[in-house]
Short mmCIF file of C-alpha atoms in Angstrom, two decimals:
data_model
loop_
_atom_site.label_atom_id
_atom_site.label_comp_id
_atom_site.label_asym_id
_atom_site.label_seq_id
_atom_site.Cartn_x
_atom_site.Cartn_y
_atom_site.Cartn_z
CA UNK A 1 -0.03 0.36 -0.55
CA UNK A 2 1.05 3.91 -0.82
CA UNK A 3 1.77 6.07 1.41
CA UNK A 4 -1.71 8.29 0.10
CA UNK A 5 -3.41 5.32 0.75
CA UNK A 6 -1.88 4.31 4.27
CA UNK A 7 -3.10 7.90 5.37
CA UNK A 8 -5.70 7.80 3.55
CA UNK A 9 -7.42 4.59 5.20
CA UNK A 10 -5.90 5.07 8.49
CA UNK A 11 -8.63 5.58 10.76
CA UNK A 12 -11.18 3.41 8.22
CA UNK A 13 -11.81 0.86 11.35
CA UNK A 14 -13.11 3.84 13.53
CA UNK A 15 -14.84 4.95 11.02
CA UNK A 16 -16.62 1.75 10.46
CA UNK A 17 -17.37 1.18 14.30
CA UNK A 18 -19.02 4.46 14.55
CA UNK A 19 -21.16 3.85 11.44
CA UNK A 20 -22.28 0.70 13.06
CA UNK A 21 -23.17 1.97 16.20
CA UNK A 22 -25.58 4.67 14.02
CA UNK A 23 -26.95 1.60 11.94
CA UNK A 24 -27.47 -1.08 15.23
CA UNK A 25 -29.56 2.53 16.23
CA UNK A 26 -31.60 2.22 13.16
CA UNK A 27 -32.28 -1.26 13.49
CA UNK A 28 -33.42 -1.66 17.02
CA UNK A 29 -35.78 1.73 16.53
CA UNK A 30 -37.43 -0.48 13.01
CA UNK A 31 -37.58 -3.46 15.39
CA UNK A 32 -39.66 -1.06 16.89
CA UNK A 33 -42.77 -0.45 14.29
CA UNK A 34 -43.87 -4.37 15.14
CA UNK A 35 -47.30 -3.23 16.10
CA UNK A 36 -47.37 -3.71 20.22
CA UNK A 37 -48.96 -2.01 23.08
CA UNK A 38 -51.39 0.79 22.01
CA UNK A 39 -49.04 2.12 19.82
CA UNK A 40 -50.07 4.03 16.13
CA UNK A 41 -47.91 3.32 13.14
CA UNK A 42 -47.26 6.83 12.94
CA UNK A 43 -46.12 6.81 17.18
CA UNK A 44 -44.11 4.56 16.28
CA UNK A 45 -42.79 6.41 12.56
CA UNK A 46 -41.87 9.46 14.79
CA UNK A 47 -40.12 7.29 17.76
CA UNK A 48 -38.00 5.45 14.89
CA UNK A 49 -36.86 8.68 13.44
CA UNK A 50 -36.29 10.59 16.55
CA UNK A 51 -34.20 7.47 17.75
CA UNK A 52 -32.06 7.50 14.30
CA UNK A 53 -31.70 11.51 14.64
CA UNK A 54 -30.50 10.93 18.19
CA UNK A 55 -27.85 8.39 17.26
CA UNK A 56 -26.74 10.01 13.65
CA UNK A 57 -26.25 13.11 15.58
CA UNK A 58 -24.01 11.42 18.54
CA UNK A 59 -21.99 9.52 16.33
CA UNK A 60 -21.74 12.51 13.89
CA UNK A 61 -17.95 14.06 16.07
CA UNK A 62 -16.64 10.96 16.08
CA UNK A 63 -17.26 10.26 12.15
CA UNK A 64 -15.55 13.43 11.39
CA UNK A 65 -13.00 13.09 13.58
CA UNK A 66 -11.91 9.71 12.14
CA UNK A 67 -12.12 10.88 8.46
CA UNK A 68 -9.15 11.87 6.46
CA UNK A 69 -8.99 15.35 5.08
CA UNK A 70 -8.61 12.97 1.53
CA UNK A 71 -11.99 10.93 2.84
CA UNK A 72 -13.85 14.23 3.53
CA UNK A 73 -12.83 15.86 0.08
CA UNK A 74 -14.19 12.59 -1.52
CA UNK A 75 -17.11 13.14 0.33
CA UNK A 76 -17.67 16.11 -1.76
CA UNK A 77 -18.14 14.68 -5.26
CA UNK A 78 -21.27 12.73 -7.26
CA UNK A 79 -19.99 11.39 -10.71
CA UNK A 80 -20.95 9.71 -13.33
CA UNK A 81 -19.57 5.54 -12.73
CA UNK A 82 -17.44 5.35 -15.73
CA UNK A 83 -15.83 8.87 -14.43
CA UNK A 84 -14.10 6.38 -11.93
CA UNK A 85 -13.22 3.39 -14.17
CA UNK A 86 -11.86 6.70 -16.90
CA UNK A 87 -13.78 4.60 -19.73
CA UNK A 88 -16.53 2.37 -21.08
CA UNK A 89 -20.82 1.97 -19.75
CA UNK A 90 -20.68 0.80 -16.15
CA UNK A 91 -23.12 -2.20 -15.74
CA UNK A 92 -21.39 -3.70 -12.68
CA UNK A 93 -19.19 -3.40 -10.45
CA UNK A 94 -15.76 -5.03 -11.68
CA UNK A 95 -12.26 -5.61 -9.69
CA UNK A 96 -11.18 -2.69 -11.72
CA UNK A 97 -13.76 -0.44 -10.50
CA UNK A 98 -13.15 -1.55 -6.81
CA UNK A 99 -9.73 -1.02 -7.01
CA UNK A 100 -9.52 2.69 -8.12
CA UNK A 101 -12.31 3.24 -6.34
CA UNK A 102 -10.21 2.46 -3.33
CA UNK A 103 -7.98 4.83 -3.76
CA UNK A 104 -10.13 7.95 -3.77
CA UNK A 105 -13.35 6.75 -2.17
CA UNK A 106 -15.87 9.22 -3.95
CA UNK A 107 -19.39 10.73 -1.74
CA UNK A 108 -22.03 9.25 -5.10
CA UNK A 109 -22.30 8.67 -8.86
CA UNK A 110 -25.34 9.80 -10.17
CA UNK A 111 -26.77 6.67 -13.30
CA UNK A 112 -27.51 7.37 -16.87
CA UNK A 113 -29.48 5.85 -19.42
CA UNK A 114 -27.16 3.34 -20.61
CA UNK A 115 -26.71 1.73 -17.20
CA UNK A 116 -29.83 0.65 -17.00
CA UNK A 117 -30.33 -2.74 -18.74
CA UNK A 118 -32.75 -4.37 -16.74
CA UNK A 119 -33.68 -4.67 -12.69
CA UNK A 120 -31.30 -7.78 -11.25
CA UNK A 121 -29.18 -5.69 -13.01
CA UNK A 122 -29.23 -2.57 -11.91
CA UNK A 123 -29.43 -3.75 -8.17
CA UNK A 124 -26.40 -5.65 -8.37
CA UNK A 125 -25.14 -3.01 -9.85
CA UNK A 126 -25.81 -1.18 -6.99
CA UNK A 127 -25.40 -3.34 -4.34
CA UNK A 128 -21.95 -3.37 -5.62
CA UNK A 129 -21.31 0.46 -4.86
CA UNK A 130 -23.02 0.95 -1.47
CA UNK A 131 -20.08 -2.61 -0.82
CA UNK A 132 -17.52 -0.53 -2.23
CA UNK A 133 -17.99 2.23 -0.15
CA UNK A 134 -19.09 0.82 3.57
CA UNK A 135 -15.03 -0.82 2.24
CA UNK A 136 -13.80 2.21 1.85
CA UNK A 137 -14.95 4.48 4.55
CA UNK A 138 -18.44 3.08 6.13
CA UNK A 139 -20.36 5.46 4.92
CA UNK A 140 -23.58 4.97 2.46
CA UNK A 141 -23.09 5.88 -0.76
CA UNK A 142 -25.68 8.67 -2.54
CA UNK A 143 -26.70 6.52 -6.04
CA UNK A 144 -28.86 9.31 -7.80
CA UNK A 145 -30.46 9.71 -10.65
CA UNK A 146 -32.71 12.22 -13.24
CA UNK A 147 -36.11 10.86 -12.91
CA UNK A 148 -38.40 13.61 -13.60
CA UNK A 149 -40.88 12.10 -16.09
CA UNK A 150 -41.94 12.49 -19.59
CA UNK A 151 -38.22 14.13 -21.14
CA UNK A 152 -36.49 13.20 -18.47
CA UNK A 153 -36.52 9.74 -17.59
CA UNK A 154 -34.30 6.69 -17.49
CA UNK A 155 -36.23 3.77 -15.96
CA UNK A 156 -39.47 4.62 -16.71
CA UNK A 157 -38.94 4.00 -20.10
CA UNK A 158 -37.79 1.45 -20.41
CA UNK A 159 -40.30 -2.08 -20.67
CA UNK A 160 -38.69 -4.27 -18.69
CA UNK A 161 -38.81 -2.38 -15.15
CA UNK A 162 -42.50 -2.58 -15.64
CA UNK A 163 -43.17 0.94 -13.88
CA UNK A 164 -45.21 3.44 -15.46
CA UNK A 165 -43.72 6.66 -16.88
CA UNK A 166 -45.12 9.60 -14.33
CA UNK A 167 -45.23 11.84 -17.62
CA UNK A 168 -44.39 15.49 -18.07
CA UNK A 169 -44.16 17.63 -15.14
CA UNK A 170 -46.36 20.10 -17.29
CA UNK A 171 -48.68 17.75 -17.66
CA UNK A 172 -49.55 16.59 -13.40
CA UNK A 173 -49.55 20.44 -12.97
CA UNK A 174 -52.17 20.84 -15.12
CA UNK A 175 -53.99 18.98 -13.54
CA UNK A 176 -53.83 20.72 -10.50
CA UNK A 177 -53.82 18.35 -8.02
CA UNK A 178 -51.58 18.12 -4.70
CA UNK A 179 -52.34 14.85 -3.61
CA UNK A 180 -51.81 12.80 -7.16
CA UNK A 181 -48.57 14.88 -7.15
CA UNK A 182 -47.39 14.04 -3.88
CA UNK A 183 -48.46 9.65 -4.60
CA UNK A 184 -46.36 9.86 -7.62
CA UNK A 185 -43.91 10.87 -6.16
CA UNK A 186 -43.65 8.15 -3.51
CA UNK A 187 -44.61 6.07 -6.37
CA UNK A 188 -40.98 7.05 -8.13
CA UNK A 189 -39.51 6.75 -5.36
CA UNK A 190 -40.90 3.54 -3.96
CA UNK A 191 -39.05 1.75 -7.73
CA UNK A 192 -36.07 3.58 -7.74
CA UNK A 193 -35.26 2.75 -3.67
CA UNK A 194 -35.91 -1.13 -4.97
CA UNK A 195 -33.75 -0.74 -7.41
CA UNK A 196 -30.97 0.48 -4.88
CA UNK A 197 -31.02 3.83 -5.93
CA UNK A 198 -32.04 6.52 -3.23
CA UNK A 199 -31.41 9.88 -4.72
CA UNK A 200 -33.97 11.76 -7.41
CA UNK A 201 -32.55 14.48 -9.26
CA UNK A 202 -36.42 15.66 -9.45
CA UNK A 203 -38.84 17.62 -9.08
CA UNK A 204 -38.58 20.48 -11.33
CA UNK A 205 -38.96 23.61 -9.41
CA UNK A 206 -39.26 26.04 -12.17
CA UNK A 207 -41.51 28.10 -12.95
CA UNK A 208 -42.56 29.33 -16.97
CA UNK A 209 -44.94 28.84 -19.92
CA UNK A 210 -42.71 29.93 -22.25
CA UNK A 211 -42.86 27.09 -24.83
CA UNK A 212 -39.09 27.47 -26.32
CA UNK A 213 -37.26 27.36 -22.84
CA UNK A 214 -35.95 24.25 -22.41
CA UNK A 215 -37.67 23.63 -19.02
CA UNK A 216 -41.36 23.76 -20.01
CA UNK A 217 -42.00 20.05 -20.17
CA UNK A 218 -40.43 19.56 -16.84
CA UNK A 219 -41.83 22.35 -15.62
CA UNK A 220 -45.08 21.98 -13.14
CA UNK A 221 -46.71 25.49 -15.12
CA UNK A 222 -46.71 29.19 -15.22
CA UNK A 223 -48.22 30.15 -11.52
CA UNK A 224 -45.56 30.81 -8.66
CA UNK A 225 -48.65 29.31 -5.95
CA UNK A 226 -49.60 26.12 -8.69
CA UNK A 227 -45.39 25.66 -9.11
CA UNK A 228 -44.50 25.64 -4.80
CA UNK A 229 -47.98 23.59 -4.28
CA UNK A 230 -46.91 20.79 -6.59
CA UNK A 231 -43.12 20.91 -5.31
CA UNK A 232 -43.86 20.69 -1.54
CA UNK A 233 -46.47 17.92 -2.03
CA UNK A 234 -43.61 15.94 -4.24
CA UNK A 235 -40.97 16.53 -1.40
CA UNK A 236 -43.83 15.00 0.74
CA UNK A 237 -44.36 11.81 -1.30
CA UNK A 238 -40.33 11.20 -2.13
CA UNK A 239 -40.13 11.58 2.13
CA UNK A 240 -42.33 8.69 2.44
CA UNK A 241 -40.71 6.65 -0.58
CA UNK A 242 -37.02 6.21 1.91
CA UNK A 243 -35.55 8.84 -1.09
CA UNK A 244 -33.97 11.95 -1.34
CA UNK A 245 -35.63 14.83 -3.49
CA UNK A 246 -33.65 17.52 -5.33
CA UNK A 247 -36.09 20.94 -6.09
CA UNK A 248 -34.23 22.62 -8.51
CA UNK A 249 -32.78 24.88 -10.68
CA UNK A 250 -32.18 26.96 -8.01
CA UNK A 251 -32.36 30.30 -7.34
CA UNK A 252 -35.45 29.05 -11.12
CA UNK A 253 -34.50 29.59 -14.48
CA UNK A 254 -38.09 28.87 -16.37
CA UNK A 255 -37.50 32.89 -17.57
CA UNK A 256 -33.35 32.25 -18.36
CA UNK A 257 -32.95 32.31 -22.25
CA UNK A 258 -30.73 29.34 -22.93
CA UNK A 259 -29.57 26.62 -22.04
CA UNK A 260 -27.00 26.10 -19.80
CA UNK A 261 -25.97 23.18 -21.14
CA UNK A 262 -23.91 24.27 -23.98
CA UNK A 263 -24.12 28.34 -23.00
CA UNK A 264 -24.67 30.37 -19.70
CA UNK A 265 -27.51 32.10 -19.01
CA UNK A 266 -28.82 34.91 -17.32
CA UNK A 267 -31.50 36.50 -15.09
CA UNK A 268 -31.53 40.05 -14.83
CA UNK A 269 -34.43 40.10 -12.53
CA UNK A 270 -33.99 42.39 -8.39
CA UNK A 271 -33.94 39.91 -5.42
CA UNK A 272 -37.37 41.21 -4.66
CA UNK A 273 -38.74 40.33 -8.19
CA UNK A 274 -37.29 36.71 -7.35
CA UNK A 275 -39.29 36.62 -3.63
CA UNK A 276 -41.96 37.15 -5.87
CA UNK A 277 -41.98 34.57 -8.31
CA UNK A 278 -38.66 32.57 -9.01
CA UNK A 279 -38.11 31.63 -4.95
CA UNK A 280 -41.72 30.41 -3.66
CA UNK A 281 -41.35 27.24 -4.91
CA UNK A 282 -38.34 26.53 -2.98
CA UNK A 283 -39.36 27.88 -0.06
CA UNK A 284 -42.70 26.21 -0.46
CA UNK A 285 -39.87 23.05 -0.91
CA UNK A 286 -37.87 23.77 2.37
CA UNK A 287 -40.81 24.63 5.08
CA UNK A 288 -42.02 20.72 3.51
CA UNK A 289 -39.25 19.13 4.83
CA UNK A 290 -36.57 18.72 1.81
CA UNK A 291 -32.65 17.85 2.79
CA UNK A 292 -31.26 18.82 -0.72
CA UNK A 293 -31.51 21.68 -3.39
CA UNK A 294 -29.64 21.61 -6.70
CA UNK A 295 -28.24 25.14 -7.42
CA UNK A 296 -27.96 26.76 -11.19
CA UNK A 297 -25.04 27.89 -13.38
CA UNK A 298 -27.68 30.86 -14.56
CA UNK A 299 -25.98 34.09 -13.17
CA UNK A 300 -28.81 36.64 -11.72
CA UNK A 301 -27.00 39.37 -13.03
CA UNK A 302 -28.56 41.60 -9.79
CA UNK A 303 -27.16 39.79 -7.63
CA UNK A 304 -23.75 38.99 -8.72
CA UNK A 305 -22.60 39.59 -12.08
CA UNK A 306 -19.52 37.89 -12.20
CA UNK A 307 -20.29 34.00 -11.19
CA UNK A 308 -22.93 32.37 -11.75
CA UNK A 309 -25.18 30.70 -9.08
CA UNK A 310 -23.42 27.98 -8.27
CA UNK A 311 -20.42 29.73 -7.73
CA UNK A 312 -21.72 33.02 -5.97
CA UNK A 313 -21.60 33.54 -2.14
CA UNK A 314 -24.27 35.96 -2.19
CA UNK A 315 -27.21 33.33 -4.56
CA UNK A 316 -26.39 30.45 -2.27
CA UNK A 317 -25.09 31.51 0.84
CA UNK A 318 -26.79 35.10 1.31
CA UNK A 319 -30.68 33.72 -1.23
CA UNK A 320 -30.72 29.89 -0.43
CA UNK A 321 -28.99 30.09 3.25
CA UNK A 322 -29.42 33.33 4.71
CA UNK A 323 -33.11 34.42 3.60
CA UNK A 324 -35.31 31.16 3.41
CA UNK A 325 -33.50 29.02 5.61
CA UNK A 326 -31.74 25.91 4.10
CA UNK A 327 -29.99 24.08 6.01
CA UNK A 328 -29.61 21.30 4.28
CA UNK A 329 -27.53 19.99 1.58
CA UNK A 330 -26.71 22.04 -1.90
CA UNK A 331 -25.77 20.57 -4.85
CA UNK A 332 -24.13 22.18 -8.02
CA UNK A 333 -26.06 21.37 -11.13
CA UNK A 334 -23.54 19.19 -13.60
CA UNK A 335 -20.56 21.17 -13.33
CA UNK A 336 -19.24 19.47 -16.64
CA UNK A 337 -21.60 21.84 -18.29
CA UNK A 338 -20.71 24.77 -20.63
CA UNK A 339 -21.78 27.32 -18.72
CA UNK A 340 -19.62 26.75 -16.13
CA UNK A 341 -17.20 24.30 -17.88
CA UNK A 342 -16.06 27.00 -20.77
CA UNK A 343 -15.00 29.54 -17.43
CA UNK A 344 -13.48 27.69 -15.01
CA UNK A 345 -10.54 25.94 -14.72
CA UNK A 346 -11.32 22.27 -13.09
CA UNK A 347 -9.50 23.32 -10.16
CA UNK A 348 -10.82 26.72 -9.22
CA UNK A 349 -14.23 25.83 -9.78
CA UNK A 350 -14.80 22.98 -7.22
CA UNK A 351 -13.38 26.11 -4.78
CA UNK A 352 -15.36 28.81 -5.92
CA UNK A 353 -18.58 25.85 -4.74
CA UNK A 354 -17.58 25.24 -1.39
CA UNK A 355 -15.97 29.28 -1.00
CA UNK A 356 -20.13 30.27 -2.34
CA UNK A 357 -21.62 27.64 0.05
CA UNK A 358 -22.36 24.53 -2.00
CA UNK A 359 -22.02 21.19 -0.90
CA UNK A 360 -21.78 18.16 -3.29
CA UNK A 361 -20.42 18.66 -6.75
CA UNK A 362 -22.22 16.77 -9.15
CA UNK A 363 -20.06 15.60 -12.18
CA UNK A 364 -17.24 17.75 -13.07
CA UNK A 365 -15.42 17.13 -16.27
CA UNK A 366 -12.19 16.22 -14.45
CA UNK A 367 -13.44 14.93 -10.59
CA UNK A 368 -10.09 14.23 -9.94
CA UNK A 369 -8.15 17.21 -10.96
CA UNK A 370 -11.16 19.25 -8.71
CA UNK A 371 -10.41 17.08 -6.12
CA UNK A 372 -6.97 18.31 -6.56
CA UNK A 373 -7.61 21.63 -6.65
CA UNK A 374 -9.40 21.89 -3.33
CA UNK A 375 -6.50 19.86 -1.39
CA UNK A 376 -4.14 22.34 -2.84
CA UNK A 377 -7.00 25.41 -1.14
CA UNK A 378 -6.90 23.81 1.64
CA UNK A 379 -3.20 23.21 2.28
CA UNK A 380 -2.82 26.94 0.85
CA UNK A 381 -4.62 27.83 3.62
CA UNK A 382 -7.55 29.43 0.95
CA UNK A 383 -10.63 26.52 2.39
CA UNK A 384 -10.29 26.11 5.80
CA UNK A 385 -10.68 22.27 6.85
CA UNK A 386 -13.04 23.75 9.12
CA UNK A 387 -14.97 24.65 6.04
CA UNK A 388 -15.16 21.24 4.30
CA UNK A 389 -16.54 19.66 7.54
CA UNK A 390 -18.98 22.02 7.42
CA UNK A 391 -20.16 20.15 4.67
CA UNK A 392 -19.13 16.65 5.20
CA UNK A 393 -21.33 17.06 8.74
CA UNK A 394 -24.32 17.74 6.24
CA UNK A 395 -23.58 15.22 3.66
CA UNK A 396 -22.94 12.60 6.48
CA UNK A 397 -26.43 13.67 8.44
CA UNK A 398 -27.99 13.48 5.81
CA UNK A 399 -26.37 9.87 4.49
CA UNK A 400 -27.59 8.36 7.78
CA UNK A 401 -31.05 9.77 7.37
CA UNK A 402 -31.10 6.87 4.38
#
């Protein structure tokens, strides 16, 4: 074993032991769910959550103290599994994948269309990924997909999985039925969890009536109140399914011109205008208890003309965390998109995202270079290790909820 790898896993056993204690507490809590005495199922569910949350909070300091800096920085990344391998399409966890993953364990992966063949194959893949994470750092892995419905799906468009497509969110919004939206989110969350996928990058909280917008069919509609109701309902549905959801694309790109996949996009609204329109669904999602929010690469020129939202302290720290009071995990939109990838070096963009207040870095073009940039920023004092700890605390707490 090299010195770097030895340093990386110096205290792995302590992490595993601390996590095992949390998991044991969770198992003891789940045992309460069997009917007994006068307790209703809702009361028992509340007890389970209370015990699990308490165990997580008690274990968190020990987990953080036991992690090396490299392990903590690794938790900040969600990449495609192919980015670990460096080639091909990942359909199963091979010995080569395990070896490469052990060198730099990352916090999560994002599965794309090509990763889904049939249920057995996906369950084998996700189980293998979770085992990799447990072996490397004793923590669960975030395994994410884009399963919005309609134009953006990875599972329900394939007959082998036998699940119905939720349809475009435009159609769901047109029904105006929040109970239906909640039930669909619960159904989607359940079939994803059944495949070992624990994160859905949905729902879309953008507001638009512009048929030329690339999020038109993905948006619930053009009325802020309607979109807020639908988004909050979906947050509740995913929560009941035991799946993480990710309202996106903060602060709301429905009125922006262009597509951030291929170009920079801008919005010139003032903060007061955002409060009346774009921010309304995100405030509703936070009130409903969402644990993670995705930030866009749109530049809000009236708030911060220099940085896209994902790299802007004004947008993330001042507005999302400060004004809206969100204390959960903030994930960037894909850092491989042109709206950010063509403006910043790999070594710089991750540091800027952390300085802005983000926690998870989604799919950089070269995640190892971004990793090295963060490590260098800590070593030179630009980023403090305490700043890394803040993000890892939020990520670990969310993972322990899973």
